[in-house]
Coordinates of C-alpha atoms and ligand atoms in Angstrom, one line a residue:
X225 CA -6.5 7.8 17.9
X226 CA -7.6 11.0 17.3
X227 CA -9.3 10.1 13.9
X228 CA -12.4 7.2 14.7
X229 CA -12.6 4.9 12.0
X230 CA -16.2 5.0 10.4
X231 CA -18.2 2.0 10.6
X232 CA -19.5 0.8 7.3
X233 CA -20.9 -2.1 7.4
X234 CA -18.6 -5.1 7.0
X235 CA -15.8 -3.1 9.0
X236 CA -14.8 -5.3 12.2
X237 CA -16.2 -3.8 15.4
X238 CA -13.7 -3.9 18.5
X239 CA -15.2 -5.1 21.7
X240 CA -13.6 -2.6 24.8
X241 CA -11.0 -5.0 25.7
X242 CA -10.0 -5.2 22.0
X243 CA -10.2 -1.6 21.4
X244 CA -8.0 -1.0 24.5
X245 CA -5.4 -3.5 23.1
X246 CA -5.4 -1.8 20.0
X247 CA -5.0 1.5 21.3
X248 CA -2.2 0.3 23.3
X249 CA -0.4 -1.1 20.2
X250 CA -0.8 1.9 18.4
X251 CA 0.7 4.1 21.2
X252 CA 3.4 1.5 21.8
X253 CA 4.2 2.2 18.0
X254 CA 4.2 5.8 18.1
X255 CA 6.3 5.9 20.8
X256 CA 8.8 3.7 19.2
X257 CA 8.4 5.3 15.7
X258 CA 8.8 8.9 17.5
X259 CA 11.0 8.0 20.3
X260 CA 13.3 5.5 19.8
X261 CA 13.8 5.1 16.0
X262 CA 15.0 8.6 15.6
X263 CA 18.2 8.2 17.6
X264 CA 19.3 5.7 15.2
X265 CA 20.8 9.1 13.4
X266 CA 22.5 10.0 16.3
X267 CA 23.5 6.3 16.5
X268 CA 25.1 6.8 13.1
X269 CA 26.7 10.2 13.1
X270 CA 28.2 9.7 16.9
X271 CA 29.2 5.9 16.8
X272 CA 28.8 4.0 13.3
X273 CA 30.1 6.4 10.7
X274 CA 33.3 7.0 12.8
X275 CA 33.8 3.6 13.7
X276 CA 33.3 2.8 9.7
X277 CA 35.9 5.7 8.5
X278 CA 38.3 4.3 11.1
X279 CA 37.9 0.8 9.8
X280 CA 37.8 1.1 6.1
X281 CA 39.1 4.7 5.7
X282 CA 36.1 6.1 3.9
X283 CA 32.5 6.8 4.5
X284 CA 29.9 4.0 3.5
X285 CA 29.3 4.0 -0.4
X286 CA 25.8 2.7 -0.4
X287 CA 22.9 2.2 1.6
X288 CA 23.8 -1.4 2.1
X289 CA 27.2 -0.9 3.5
X290 CA 25.4 1.6 5.8
X291 CA 23.0 -1.0 7.0
X292 CA 25.5 -3.6 7.7
X293 CA 27.7 -1.1 9.8
X294 CA 24.3 0.0 11.4
X295 CA 23.0 -4.0 12.1
X296 CA 25.9 -4.2 14.7
X297 CA 25.1 -1.0 16.6
X298 CA 22.9 -1.7 19.8
X299 CA 20.5 1.6 19.2
X300 CA 19.1 0.3 15.7
X301 CA 19.1 -3.5 17.2
X302 CA 16.5 -2.2 19.8
X303 CA 14.7 0.0 17.7
X304 CA 14.5 -2.6 14.8
X305 CA 13.4 -5.3 16.9
X306 CA 10.6 -2.9 18.8
X307 CA 9.2 -1.9 15.5
X308 CA 9.0 -5.5 14.1
X309 CA 7.3 -6.7 17.2
X310 CA 4.5 -3.7 17.4
X311 CA 3.8 -4.4 13.9
X312 CA 3.4 -8.5 14.9
X313 CA 1.2 -6.9 17.6
X314 CA -1.0 -4.8 15.5
X315 CA -1.9 -7.7 13.2
X316 CA -2.3 -10.0 16.4
X317 CA -4.6 -7.5 17.8
X318 CA -7.1 -7.1 14.9
X319 CA -6.7 -10.8 13.8
X320 CA -8.2 -12.1 17.0
X321 CA -10.6 -9.4 16.8
X322 CA -12.1 -10.5 13.4
X323 CA -12.0 -14.3 14.5
X324 CA -14.2 -13.5 17.4
X325 CA -17.0 -12.0 15.2
X326 CA -16.1 -14.1 12.0
X327 CA -19.5 -15.4 11.6
X328 CA -21.5 -11.8 12.0
X329 CA -18.9 -10.1 9.0
X330 CA -19.8 -12.7 6.8
X331 CA -23.2 -12.7 7.4
X332 CA -23.0 -8.7 6.9
X333 CA -20.9 -9.3 3.8
X334 CA -23.8 -11.7 2.2
X335 CA -26.2 -9.4 3.1
X336 CA -24.7 -6.2 1.1
X337 CA -24.0 -8.4 -1.6
X338 CA -27.3 -10.8 -2.1
X339 CA -30.3 -9.5 -4.4
X340 CA -29.8 -6.5 -6.7
X341 CA -26.1 -4.9 -6.3
X342 CA -24.6 -1.8 -8.0
X343 CA -21.1 -3.5 -8.7
X344 CA -20.1 -7.1 -9.4
X345 CA -17.6 -9.8 -8.1
X346 CA -16.1 -12.2 -10.4
X347 CA -13.6 -14.7 -8.8
X348 CA -11.1 -17.2 -10.6
X349 CA -10.3 -20.5 -8.5
X350 CA -8.1 -21.4 -11.0
X351 CA -5.7 -18.1 -10.9
X352 CA -2.3 -19.2 -10.5
X353 CA -0.9 -17.0 -7.4
X354 CA 2.0 -14.9 -8.2
X355 CA 4.8 -16.5 -5.9
X356 CA 5.9 -12.8 -4.8
X357 CA 2.5 -12.7 -3.4
X358 CA 1.3 -16.5 -2.5
X359 CA 4.8 -17.0 -0.5
X360 CA 5.1 -13.9 1.2
X361 CA 2.9 -12.1 4.1
X362 CA 3.6 -8.7 3.0
X363 CA 4.2 -6.1 5.7
X364 CA 4.1 -9.2 8.2
X365 CA 0.3 -9.4 7.9
X366 CA -0.6 -12.9 8.9
X367 CA -1.7 -14.8 5.8
X368 CA -0.6 -12.2 3.5
X369 CA -2.9 -11.3 0.7
X370 CA -3.7 -14.6 -0.9
X371 CA -4.9 -16.8 1.9
X372 CA -8.4 -17.9 1.1
X373 CA -9.6 -20.4 3.7
X374 CA -13.3 -20.8 2.7
X375 CA -16.1 -20.1 -0.2
X376 CA -16.9 -16.8 1.8
X377 CA -13.8 -15.8 3.3
X378 CA -13.4 -12.2 4.0
X379 CA -10.4 -12.2 6.8
X380 CA -7.8 -10.6 4.8
X381 CA -9.8 -7.7 3.7
X382 CA -10.9 -6.9 7.1
X383 CA -7.9 -7.4 8.5
X384 CA -6.4 -5.0 6.2
X385 CA -9.0 -2.2 6.4
X386 CA -8.8 -2.2 10.4
X387 CA -5.1 -2.8 10.7
X388 CA -3.8 -0.1 8.0
X389 CA -6.0 2.5 9.9
X390 CA -4.2 1.8 13.3
X391 CA -0.9 1.6 11.6
X392 CA -1.3 5.1 9.9
X393 CA -2.8 6.5 12.8
X394 CA -6.2 7.6 11.2
X395 CA -4.1 9.6 8.6
X396 CA -6.4 8.3 5.8
X397 CA -9.5 9.5 7.3
X398 CA -12.2 7.6 8.9
X399 CA -13.5 5.5 5.7
X400 CA -9.7 4.8 4.8
X401 CA -10.1 7.0 1.7
X402 CA -7.3 9.3 1.8
X403 CA -5.0 7.4 -0.6
X404 CA -8.0 7.3 -3.2
X405 CA -8.5 11.1 -2.6
X406 CA -5.1 12.0 -3.0
X407 CA -5.1 10.2 -6.5
X408 CA -8.3 12.1 -7.8
X409 CA -6.8 15.6 -6.4
X410 CA -3.9 14.2 -8.4
X411 CA -5.6 13.7 -11.2
X412 CA -7.8 16.8 -11.2
X413 CA -4.5 18.8 -11.2
X414 CA -2.5 16.9 -13.6
X415 CA -5.2 16.1 -16.1
X416 CA -7.7 19.0 -15.9
X417 CA -9.8 18.0 -18.6
X418 CA -9.8 14.0 -18.1
X419 CA -13.2 12.7 -18.6
X420 CA -12.6 9.0 -18.2
X421 CA -15.6 6.5 -19.3
X422 CA -13.4 3.2 -18.1
X423 CA -11.0 3.3 -15.4
X424 CA -9.2 0.2 -13.9
X425 CA -7.6 0.0 -10.4
X426 CA -4.5 -2.6 -10.1
X427 CA -4.3 -4.3 -6.6
X428 CA -7.4 -2.8 -5.1
X429 CA -7.3 -4.8 -1.7
X430 CA -10.2 -3.5 0.3
X431 CA -11.5 -1.3 -2.4
X432 CA -11.7 1.9 -0.6
X433 CA -9.8 3.6 -3.6
X434 CA -12.0 2.2 -6.0
X435 CA -15.1 3.4 -4.4
X436 CA -13.5 7.2 -4.3
X437 CA -12.9 6.6 -8.0
X438 CA -16.4 5.6 -8.6
X439 CA -17.7 8.8 -6.5
X440 CA -15.4 11.0 -8.3
X441 CA -16.3 9.7 -11.8
X442 CA -19.8 8.8 -11.4
X443 CA -20.2 8.5 -15.2
X444 CA -17.2 6.1 -15.8
X445 CA -17.3 2.3 -15.4
X446 CA -15.0 1.4 -12.6
X447 CA -12.8 -2.1 -12.7
X448 CA -10.8 -3.1 -10.0
X449 CA -8.5 -6.3 -9.8
X450 CA -6.3 -7.9 -7.1
X451 CA -5.2 -11.9 -6.7
X452 CA -6.6 -12.3 -3.5
X453 CA -10.2 -13.9 -3.5
X454 CA -10.6 -12.8 0.4
X455 CA -9.7 -9.3 -0.2
X456 CA -12.1 -8.9 -3.4
X457 CA -14.9 -10.5 -1.2
X458 CA -14.4 -8.0 1.5
X459 CA -14.0 -5.1 -1.1
X460 CA -17.3 -6.1 -2.9
X461 CA -19.0 -6.2 0.1
X462 CA -17.5 -2.6 1.4
X463 CA -18.3 -1.0 -1.8
X464 CA -21.9 -2.1 -1.8
X465 CA -22.1 -1.1 2.1
X466 CA -20.7 2.7 1.1
X467 CA -23.3 2.9 -1.7
X468 CA -20.7 2.7 -5.0
X469 CA -20.7 0.4 -7.9
X470 CA -17.7 -1.2 -8.7
X471 CA -16.4 -4.6 -10.8
X472 CA -14.1 -6.2 -8.8
X473 CA -12.4 -9.3 -10.5
X474 CA -9.8 -11.8 -9.4
X475 CA -6.9 -11.4 -12.0
X476 CA -3.1 -11.0 -12.2
X477 CA -2.3 -7.3 -13.2
X478 CA 0.6 -9.2 -15.0
X479 CA -1.9 -10.8 -17.4
X480 CA -5.0 -8.7 -17.4
X481 CA -8.4 -10.4 -19.4
X482 CA -9.5 -6.9 -20.6
X483 CA -9.5 -6.1 -24.6
X484 CA -6.4 -3.9 -25.9
X485 CA -6.9 -0.1 -25.6
X486 CA -10.2 -0.3 -23.6
X487 CA -9.6 1.9 -20.9
X488 CA -9.1 5.8 -20.2
X489 CA -7.3 5.5 -17.3
X490 CA -5.2 2.9 -15.2
X491 CA -4.5 3.6 -11.6
X492 CA -2.6 1.6 -8.7
X493 CA -1.9 2.8 -5.3
X494 CA 0.9 1.2 -3.1
X495 CA 1.0 -1.9 -5.4
X496 CA 4.3 -1.8 -7.5
X497 CA 6.3 -2.2 -4.7
X498 CA 5.1 -5.6 -3.6
X499 CA 5.7 -6.9 -6.9
X500 CA 8.9 -8.5 -7.8
X501 CA 10.9 -7.0 -10.7
X502 CA 9.9 -9.0 -13.9
X503 CA 6.4 -8.4 -12.6
X504 CA 6.6 -4.9 -12.7
X505 CA 7.7 -4.9 -16.3
X506 CA 4.8 -7.2 -17.0
X507 CA 2.2 -4.9 -15.4
X508 CA 3.7 -1.8 -17.2
X509 CA 3.2 -3.5 -20.2
X510 CA -0.3 -4.6 -19.4
X511 CA -1.0 -0.8 -18.5
X512 CA 0.3 0.3 -22.2
X513 CA -1.5 -2.6 -23.8
X514 CA -5.3 -1.9 -22.1
X515 CA -4.8 2.0 -22.2
X516 CA -6.7 3.6 -25.0
X517 CA -4.3 6.4 -27.0
X518 CA -4.2 9.6 -25.2
X519 CA -5.1 7.4 -22.0
X520 CA -2.6 7.8 -18.6
X521 CA -1.2 5.2 -16.3
X522 CA -0.8 6.7 -12.8
X523 CA 0.7 4.8 -10.0
X524 CA 1.0 6.5 -6.0
X525 CA 4.4 4.8 -4.6
X526 CA 7.3 5.5 -2.8
X527 CA 9.9 7.6 -4.2
X528 CA 13.2 6.1 -5.9
X529 CA 16.1 6.0 -3.5
X530 CA 18.1 7.6 -6.0
X531 CA 16.3 10.6 -4.9
X532 CA 17.3 10.7 -1.3
X533 CA 20.3 11.0 1.1
X534 CA 22.1 7.8 2.0
X535 CA 20.5 7.8 5.4
X536 CA 17.0 8.5 4.4
X537 CA 17.6 5.7 1.6
X538 CA 18.6 3.5 4.4
X539 CA 15.8 4.1 7.1
X540 CA 13.2 3.6 3.9
X541 CA 14.8 0.1 3.4
X542 CA 14.3 -0.9 6.6
X543 CA 11.2 -2.4 5.4
X544 CA 12.8 -4.9 2.7
X545 CA 14.8 -6.8 5.6
X546 CA 12.7 -6.4 8.6
X547 CA 9.0 -6.2 7.4
X548 CA 8.4 -8.9 4.7
X549 CA 8.7 -6.6 1.9
X550 CA 11.3 -8.4 0.1
X551 CA 10.8 -6.3 -3.4
X552 CA 10.7 -2.6 -1.4
X553 CA 14.3 -2.2 -2.4
X554 CA 15.0 -3.6 -5.7
X555 CA 12.0 -1.9 -7.2
X556 CA 13.0 1.6 -5.5
X557 CA 16.3 1.1 -7.4
X558 CA 14.6 0.9 -10.6
X559 CA 14.8 3.6 -13.3
X560 CA 10.8 4.3 -13.6
X561 CA 11.7 5.9 -16.8
X562 CA 13.4 3.3 -18.7
X563 CA 10.8 1.1 -17.0
X564 CA 7.8 3.0 -19.0
X565 CA 9.9 3.4 -22.0
X566 CA 10.6 -0.1 -22.0
X567 CA 6.5 -0.8 -21.8
X568 CA 5.8 1.4 -24.7
X569 CA 5.6 5.0 -23.7
X570 CA 7.3 7.9 -25.0
X571 CA 10.2 9.1 -22.6
X572 CA 8.7 12.6 -23.0
X573 CA 5.2 11.4 -21.8
X574 CA 6.5 9.8 -18.2
X575 CA 6.1 11.7 -15.0
X576 CA 7.2 11.8 -11.6
X577 CA 6.5 14.0 -9.3
X578 CA 5.4 14.8 -5.8
X579 CA 1.7 15.9 -4.6
X580 CA -0.4 16.1 -1.6
X581 CA -0.9 12.9 0.3
X582 CA -3.8 11.0 2.0
X583 CA -3.8 13.5 5.2
X584 CA -3.9 16.5 3.2
X585 CA -6.6 15.0 0.7
X586 CA -8.6 13.0 3.7
X587 CA -8.7 16.5 6.0
X588 CA -6.9 15.0 8.6
X589 CA -4.0 17.4 9.2
X590 CA -4.5 18.6 12.3
X591 CA -5.7 15.4 13.8
X592 CA -2.6 13.6 13.1
X593 CA 0.8 14.4 13.1
X594 CA 1.9 14.9 9.6
X595 CA 4.9 16.3 8.3
X596 CA 4.3 17.9 4.9
X597 CA 8.3 17.4 4.2
X598 CA 8.1 13.8 5.0
X599 CA 6.9 10.7 2.5
X600 CA 3.9 8.6 3.2
X601 CA 5.1 5.2 3.8
X602 CA 8.3 4.1 6.0
X603 CA 7.9 7.7 7.5
X604 CA 3.9 7.0 8.2
X605 CA 2.9 10.4 9.1
X606 CA 4.4 12.0 5.9
X607 CA 2.6 14.2 4.0
X608 CA 3.5 13.9 0.5
X609 CA 2.8 11.1 -2.2
X610 CA 4.9 10.2 -5.0
X611 CA 3.3 9.8 -8.4
X612 CA 4.9 8.3 -11.4
X613 CA 3.0 7.6 -14.7
X614 CA 2.8 8.2 -18.4
X615 CA 0.3 9.3 -21.1
X616 CA 0.0 6.8 -24.1
Ligands
SAM837 C1 -0.5 -2.0 -0.3 S1 -1.7 -3.2 -1.2 C2 -2.5 -1.9 -2.0 C3 -3.4 -1.1 -1.3 C4 -4.8 -0.5 -2.0 N1 -4.4 -0.3 -3.3 C5 -5.2 1.1 -1.5 O1 -5.3 1.8 -2.2 O2 -5.8 1.0 -0.4 C6 -1.0 -4.1 -2.3 C7 -2.0 -4.8 -3.1 O3 -1.6 -5.0 -4.6 C8 -2.2 -6.6 -4.8 N2 -1.6 -7.1 -6.0 C9 0.0 -7.4 -5.7 N3 0.3 -7.7 -6.8 C10 -0.7 -7.9 -7.7 C11 -0.8 -8.5 -9.2 N4 0.4 -8.9 -9.6 N5 -2.0 -8.4 -9.6 C12 -2.9 -7.5 -8.7 N6 -2.9 -7.2 -7.7 C13 -1.8 -7.5 -6.9 C14 -2.3 -7.1 -3.4 O4 -2.8 -8.3 -3.4 C15 -2.6 -6.3 -2.7 O5 -4.1 -6.2 -2.3

């Protein structure tokens, strides 16, 4: 990988052999995404679509018909199996490395979170884990977001931090801050006069985005919530290690314990597509409730399928059926404007737009292969990020 991940204190280190294995997995995955998967379009145009037309007397009407037809084709079967295999290999190559340095990493986390700290951590052992998180290992990450094996477990946070860096080819930058930097860039453009006093991040995972927000808005109080205790312990240690003050708490974004009208800004990055369809409605309602009048909610997400041609929508939907992302398809079918309006926002105050993504914001363009016409997510090296939100 051209971009090297920065060692921030709690990031797992890779031994020589572990680094070699991770590098192989990355190279293999890049080969599959770059050389094998693109063959699906030719398979569709040359074999699958003509066979479908012959059989049905028409073209596929939606991405589901297209997918079912593609699932019978050898090219798609091979590319899909390879994509899934490399995904599993990636997590394994990082997980085993973390297990080897388990004690060291926990000691480092203790070191950064003991004594006087800039931020805080409040865990809630009684939190009812939403089933869409507790019963699913999203993107095939072993243990998912909710596994919490010990009082000082930080495994899932460390796994995500290193695994996502490899998955994205370092596109998010050495500190994995590209998504946060993209959010800040977007905020500065969309709301140039914004001077938030209180900011809430929903689904903070490793806390990388929260730390970027803390640096970009030094006068604001930053609150960041997630449901995973081991993620939050890691996020707290990571934020302290990089010198930022963030207040982390274990909360379900559907039922926050913050007061009504207590935030100027609510932000999420890549969270909504991992929630069930009732949950996303509850989260929107909470965004509306906790925002002050004039405050904004800003969600960085994948764009809706309605904006894509059928084959692209089918490609983006791969994760729903093959990458443990069961809500990906249904969430991306939702009418986001109706969703926000249903939560209490005025239709005229809802926005949906594309903006420069993680690579452009982290300065990694030129180091990694980024296509400015593609979208981050399933396309991996995509240059654009989709933003959806509303002003209250
Ligand atoms: C793909 S990760 C988000 C990455 C992160 N926001 C970033 O910028 O790097 C999705 C996160 O959302 C969290 N999440 C999902 N549903 C949630 C909910 N109802 N309440 C709080 N967090 C939630 C998951 O636990 C997970 O950590």
